[in-house]
Short mmCIF file of C-alpha atoms in Angstrom, two decimals:
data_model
loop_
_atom_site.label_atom_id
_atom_site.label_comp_id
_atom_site.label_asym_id
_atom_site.label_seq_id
_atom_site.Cartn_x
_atom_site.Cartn_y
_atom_site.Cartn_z
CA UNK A 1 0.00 0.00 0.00
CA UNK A 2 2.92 2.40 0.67
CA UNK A 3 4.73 1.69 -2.65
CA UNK A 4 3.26 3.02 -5.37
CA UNK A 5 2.21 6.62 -2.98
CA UNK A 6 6.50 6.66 -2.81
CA UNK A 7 6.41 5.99 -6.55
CA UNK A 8 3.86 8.62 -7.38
CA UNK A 9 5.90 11.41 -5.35
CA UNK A 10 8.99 10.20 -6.92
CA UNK A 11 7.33 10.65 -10.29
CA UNK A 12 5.92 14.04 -9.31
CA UNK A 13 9.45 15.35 -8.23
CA UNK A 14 11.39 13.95 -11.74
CA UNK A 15 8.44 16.01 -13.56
CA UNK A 16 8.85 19.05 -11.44
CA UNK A 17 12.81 18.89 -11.83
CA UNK A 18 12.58 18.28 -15.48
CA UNK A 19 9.97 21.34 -15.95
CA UNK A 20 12.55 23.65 -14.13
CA UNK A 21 15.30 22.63 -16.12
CA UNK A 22 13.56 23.04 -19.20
CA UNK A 23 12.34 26.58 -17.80
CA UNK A 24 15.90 27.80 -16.69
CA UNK A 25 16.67 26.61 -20.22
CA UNK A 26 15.10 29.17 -21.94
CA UNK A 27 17.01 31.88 -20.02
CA UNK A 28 19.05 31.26 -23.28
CA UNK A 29 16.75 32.83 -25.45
CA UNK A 30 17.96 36.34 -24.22
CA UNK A 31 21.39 34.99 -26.02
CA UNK A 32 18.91 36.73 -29.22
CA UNK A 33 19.35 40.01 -27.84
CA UNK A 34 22.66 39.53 -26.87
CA UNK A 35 23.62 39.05 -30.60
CA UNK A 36 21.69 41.79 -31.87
CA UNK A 37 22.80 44.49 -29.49
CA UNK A 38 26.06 43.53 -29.52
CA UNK A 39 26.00 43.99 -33.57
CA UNK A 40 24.66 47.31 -32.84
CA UNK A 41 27.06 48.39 -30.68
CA UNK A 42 30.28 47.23 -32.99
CA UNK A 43 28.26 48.55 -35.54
CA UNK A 44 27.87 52.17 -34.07
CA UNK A 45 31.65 51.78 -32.86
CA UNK A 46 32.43 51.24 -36.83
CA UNK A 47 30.69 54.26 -38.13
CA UNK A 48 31.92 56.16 -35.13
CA UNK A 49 35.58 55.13 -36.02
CA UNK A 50 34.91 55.95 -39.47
CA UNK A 51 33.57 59.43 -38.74
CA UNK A 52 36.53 60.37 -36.74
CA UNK A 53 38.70 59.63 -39.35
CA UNK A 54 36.42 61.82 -41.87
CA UNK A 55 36.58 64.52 -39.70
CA UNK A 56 40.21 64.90 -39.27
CA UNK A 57 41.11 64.32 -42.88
CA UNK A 58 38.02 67.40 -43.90
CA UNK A 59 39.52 69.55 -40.99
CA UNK A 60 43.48 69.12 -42.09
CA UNK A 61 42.32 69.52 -45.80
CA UNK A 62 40.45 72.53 -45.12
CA UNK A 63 42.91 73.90 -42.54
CA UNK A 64 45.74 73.76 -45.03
CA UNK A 65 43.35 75.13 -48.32
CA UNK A 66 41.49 77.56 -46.01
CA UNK A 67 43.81 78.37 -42.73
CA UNK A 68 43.07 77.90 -39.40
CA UNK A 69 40.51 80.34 -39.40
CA UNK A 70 38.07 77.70 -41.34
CA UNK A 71 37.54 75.68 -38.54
CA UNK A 72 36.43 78.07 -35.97
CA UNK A 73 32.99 77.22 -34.18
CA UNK A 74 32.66 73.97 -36.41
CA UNK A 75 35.85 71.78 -34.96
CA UNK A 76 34.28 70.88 -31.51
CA UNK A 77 31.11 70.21 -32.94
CA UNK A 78 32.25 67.47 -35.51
CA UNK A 79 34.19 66.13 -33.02
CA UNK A 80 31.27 66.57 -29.97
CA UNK A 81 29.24 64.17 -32.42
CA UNK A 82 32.18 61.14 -32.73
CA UNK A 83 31.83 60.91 -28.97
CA UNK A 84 28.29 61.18 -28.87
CA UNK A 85 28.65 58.15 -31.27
CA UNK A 86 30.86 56.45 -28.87
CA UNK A 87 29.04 56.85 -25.88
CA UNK A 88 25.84 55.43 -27.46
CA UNK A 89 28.39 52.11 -28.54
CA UNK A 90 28.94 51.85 -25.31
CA UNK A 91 25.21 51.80 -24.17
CA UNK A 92 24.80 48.71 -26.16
CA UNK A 93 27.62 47.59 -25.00
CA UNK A 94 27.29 47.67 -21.67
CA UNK A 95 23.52 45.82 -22.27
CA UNK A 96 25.24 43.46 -24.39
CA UNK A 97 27.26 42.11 -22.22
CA UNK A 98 25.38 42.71 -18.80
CA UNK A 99 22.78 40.57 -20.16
CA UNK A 100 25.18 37.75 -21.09
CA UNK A 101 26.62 37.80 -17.35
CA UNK A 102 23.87 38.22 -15.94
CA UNK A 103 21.79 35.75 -17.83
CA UNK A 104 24.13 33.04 -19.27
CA UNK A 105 27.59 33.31 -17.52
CA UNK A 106 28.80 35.35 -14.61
CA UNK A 107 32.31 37.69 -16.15
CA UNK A 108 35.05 39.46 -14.54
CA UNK A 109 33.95 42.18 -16.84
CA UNK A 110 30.52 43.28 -15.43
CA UNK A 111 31.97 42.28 -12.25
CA UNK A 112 34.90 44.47 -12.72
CA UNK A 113 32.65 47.45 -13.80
CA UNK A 114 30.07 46.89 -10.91
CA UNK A 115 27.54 45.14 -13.04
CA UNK A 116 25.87 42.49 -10.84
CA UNK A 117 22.28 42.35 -11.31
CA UNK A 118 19.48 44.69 -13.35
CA UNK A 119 19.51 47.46 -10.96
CA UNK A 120 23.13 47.93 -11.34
CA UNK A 121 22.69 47.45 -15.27
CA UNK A 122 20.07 50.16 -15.50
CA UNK A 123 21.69 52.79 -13.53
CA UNK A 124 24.93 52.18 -15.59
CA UNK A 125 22.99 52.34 -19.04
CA UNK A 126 21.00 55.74 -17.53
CA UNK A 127 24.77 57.51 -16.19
CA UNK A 128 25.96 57.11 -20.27
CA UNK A 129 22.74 58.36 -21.09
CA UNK A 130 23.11 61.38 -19.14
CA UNK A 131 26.39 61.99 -20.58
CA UNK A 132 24.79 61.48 -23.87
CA UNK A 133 22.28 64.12 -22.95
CA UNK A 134 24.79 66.72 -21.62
CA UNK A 135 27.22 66.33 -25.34
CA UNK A 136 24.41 66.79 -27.10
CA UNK A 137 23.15 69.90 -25.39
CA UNK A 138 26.85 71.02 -25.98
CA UNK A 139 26.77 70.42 -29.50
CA UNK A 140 23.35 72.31 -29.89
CA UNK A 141 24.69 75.39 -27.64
CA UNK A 142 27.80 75.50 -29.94
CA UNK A 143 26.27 76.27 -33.12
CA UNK A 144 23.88 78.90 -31.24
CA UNK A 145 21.43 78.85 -34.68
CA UNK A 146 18.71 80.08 -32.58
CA UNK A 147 18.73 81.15 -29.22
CA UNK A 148 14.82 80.55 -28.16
CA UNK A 149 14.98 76.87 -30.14
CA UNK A 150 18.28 76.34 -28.07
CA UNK A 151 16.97 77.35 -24.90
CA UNK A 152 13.85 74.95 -25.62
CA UNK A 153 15.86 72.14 -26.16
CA UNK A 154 17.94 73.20 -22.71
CA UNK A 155 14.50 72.85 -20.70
CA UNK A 156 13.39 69.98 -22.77
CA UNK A 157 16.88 68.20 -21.76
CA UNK A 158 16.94 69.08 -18.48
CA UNK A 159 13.42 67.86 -17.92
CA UNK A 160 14.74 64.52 -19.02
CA UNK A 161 17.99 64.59 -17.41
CA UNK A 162 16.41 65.48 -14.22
CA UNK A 163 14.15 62.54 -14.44
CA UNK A 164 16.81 59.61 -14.67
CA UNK A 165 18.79 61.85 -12.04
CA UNK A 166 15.47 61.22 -9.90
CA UNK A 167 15.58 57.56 -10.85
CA UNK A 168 18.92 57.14 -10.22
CA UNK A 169 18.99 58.48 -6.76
CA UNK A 170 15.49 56.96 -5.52
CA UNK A 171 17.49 53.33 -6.96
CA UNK A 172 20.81 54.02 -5.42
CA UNK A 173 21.83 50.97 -3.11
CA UNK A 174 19.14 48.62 -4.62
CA UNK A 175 21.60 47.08 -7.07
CA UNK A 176 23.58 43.58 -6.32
CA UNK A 177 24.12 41.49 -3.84
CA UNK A 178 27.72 40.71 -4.52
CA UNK A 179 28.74 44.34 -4.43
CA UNK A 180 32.67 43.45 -2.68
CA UNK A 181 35.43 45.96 -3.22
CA UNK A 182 37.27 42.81 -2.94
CA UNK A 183 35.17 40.79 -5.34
CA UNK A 184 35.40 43.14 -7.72
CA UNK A 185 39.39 44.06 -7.19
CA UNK A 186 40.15 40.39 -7.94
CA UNK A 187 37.86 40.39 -11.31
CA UNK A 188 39.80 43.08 -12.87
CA UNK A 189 43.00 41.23 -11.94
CA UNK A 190 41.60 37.64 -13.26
CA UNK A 191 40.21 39.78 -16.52
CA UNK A 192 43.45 41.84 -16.74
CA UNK A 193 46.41 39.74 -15.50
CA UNK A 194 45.12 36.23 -15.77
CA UNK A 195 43.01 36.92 -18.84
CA UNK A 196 40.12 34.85 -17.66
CA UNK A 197 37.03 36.06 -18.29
CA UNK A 198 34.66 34.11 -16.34
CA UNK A 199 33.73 34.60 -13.53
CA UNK A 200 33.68 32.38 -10.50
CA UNK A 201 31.89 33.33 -7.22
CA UNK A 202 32.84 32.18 -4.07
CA UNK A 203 31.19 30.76 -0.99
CA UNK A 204 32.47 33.65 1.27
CA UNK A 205 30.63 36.05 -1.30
CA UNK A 206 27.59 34.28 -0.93
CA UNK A 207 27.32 33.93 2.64
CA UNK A 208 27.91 37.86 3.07
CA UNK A 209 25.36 38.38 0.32
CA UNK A 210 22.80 36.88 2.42
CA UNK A 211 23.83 38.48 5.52
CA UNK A 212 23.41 42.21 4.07
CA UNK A 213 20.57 41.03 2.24
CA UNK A 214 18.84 39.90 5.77
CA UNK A 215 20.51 43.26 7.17
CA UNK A 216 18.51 45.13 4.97
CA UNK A 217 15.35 43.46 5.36
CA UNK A 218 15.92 44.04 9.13
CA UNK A 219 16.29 47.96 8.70
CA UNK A 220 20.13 47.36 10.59
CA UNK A 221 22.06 48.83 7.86
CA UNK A 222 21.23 51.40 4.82
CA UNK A 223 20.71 50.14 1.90
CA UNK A 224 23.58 52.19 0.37
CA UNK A 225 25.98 50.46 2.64
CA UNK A 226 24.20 46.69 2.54
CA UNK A 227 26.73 44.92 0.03
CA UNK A 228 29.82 46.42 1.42
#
């Protein structure tokens, strides 16, 4: 009479376990995105490689046909936008590659740059975008075309700056669990030094993880100074 009960829970537990393995596979799917952000953001490091170039060969050309005086008020502003270029690489980048640690493999690199769950992802992505924000106003202020359209964009940027400012400070201290100064000094050396670029967490980590995470919860420490 007690068999087949034993057999029937055994059953039920191989059918739960094989349901959550085939769930946690399809964290794999997000390996999509990976791919297609990552394309965008070698794609947008291309053409921002290839516009630098442009605009130093147009502003030596002219500067030797036309003088020095040719490139007055126009200089910073072609070279405002290769960065702007740059930076927005680097958004995708930083998504690219956050994503794979975060869904696929830990790395030393998004350990290294403080990457360790979505939080810290999303306030990394919105501090380039705020840089992003700030060249861009600078490139619109240098050409001064129109003072009232400039100073609309100013409030219109501001109002949007101000906004992920908001979000970044209401989020600061919610981010991961592993945050270690020493976790994260001995990724850069193992990405660095060793060249080794995953990542691989240890026990010690874990066990303090879950002691500021139960800090937290408690109200004993802030949450700005939980993962330290």
């Amino acid at each position: 009479m007690t068999t087949r009960p034993a057999r029937s829970r055994s059953s039920e537990s191989s059918k739960r376990e094989y349901f959550s393995e085939l769930i946690g596979r399809t964290r794999f799917v997000v390996l999509i995105a990976v791919i297609a952000v990552l394309l965008v953001a070698f794609s947008l490091f291309l053409q921002g490689t290839l516009l630098a170039l442009v605009t130093i060969y147009e502003t030596w050309r002219d500067t030797f046909t036309e003088g020095i005086g040719s490139q007055s008020g126009t200089l910073a502003v072609e070279f405002l936008e290769v960065v702007g270029t740059m930076l927005k690489a680097v958004v995708f980048y930083l998504i690219g590659v956050g994503l794979y640690s975060l869904f696929i493999k830990p790395l030393n690199l998004t350990s290294a740059l403080g990457v360790e769950s979505l939080s810290d992802l999303e306030q990394k992505v919105v501090s380039v975008v705020i840089v992003i924000l700030g060249v861009t106003f600078l490139e619109h202020f240098i050409r001064w075309e129109d003072p009232q359209e400039t100073l609309y964009f100013a409030g219109s940027l501001a109002l949007a700056g101000g906004a992920l400012v908001f979000f970044q400070r209401v989020h600061r201290g919610s981010g991961g669990d592993l945050q270690q100064p020493e976790a994260k000094l001995r990724a850069r050396r193992e990405l660095f030094e060793n060249d080794s670029e995953q990542r691989e967490i240890r026990e010690t980590e874990v066990k303090r993880a879950e002691r500021a995470t139960e800090a937290k919860a408690q109200g004993r420490v802030d949450a700005a100074e939980g993962g330290e």
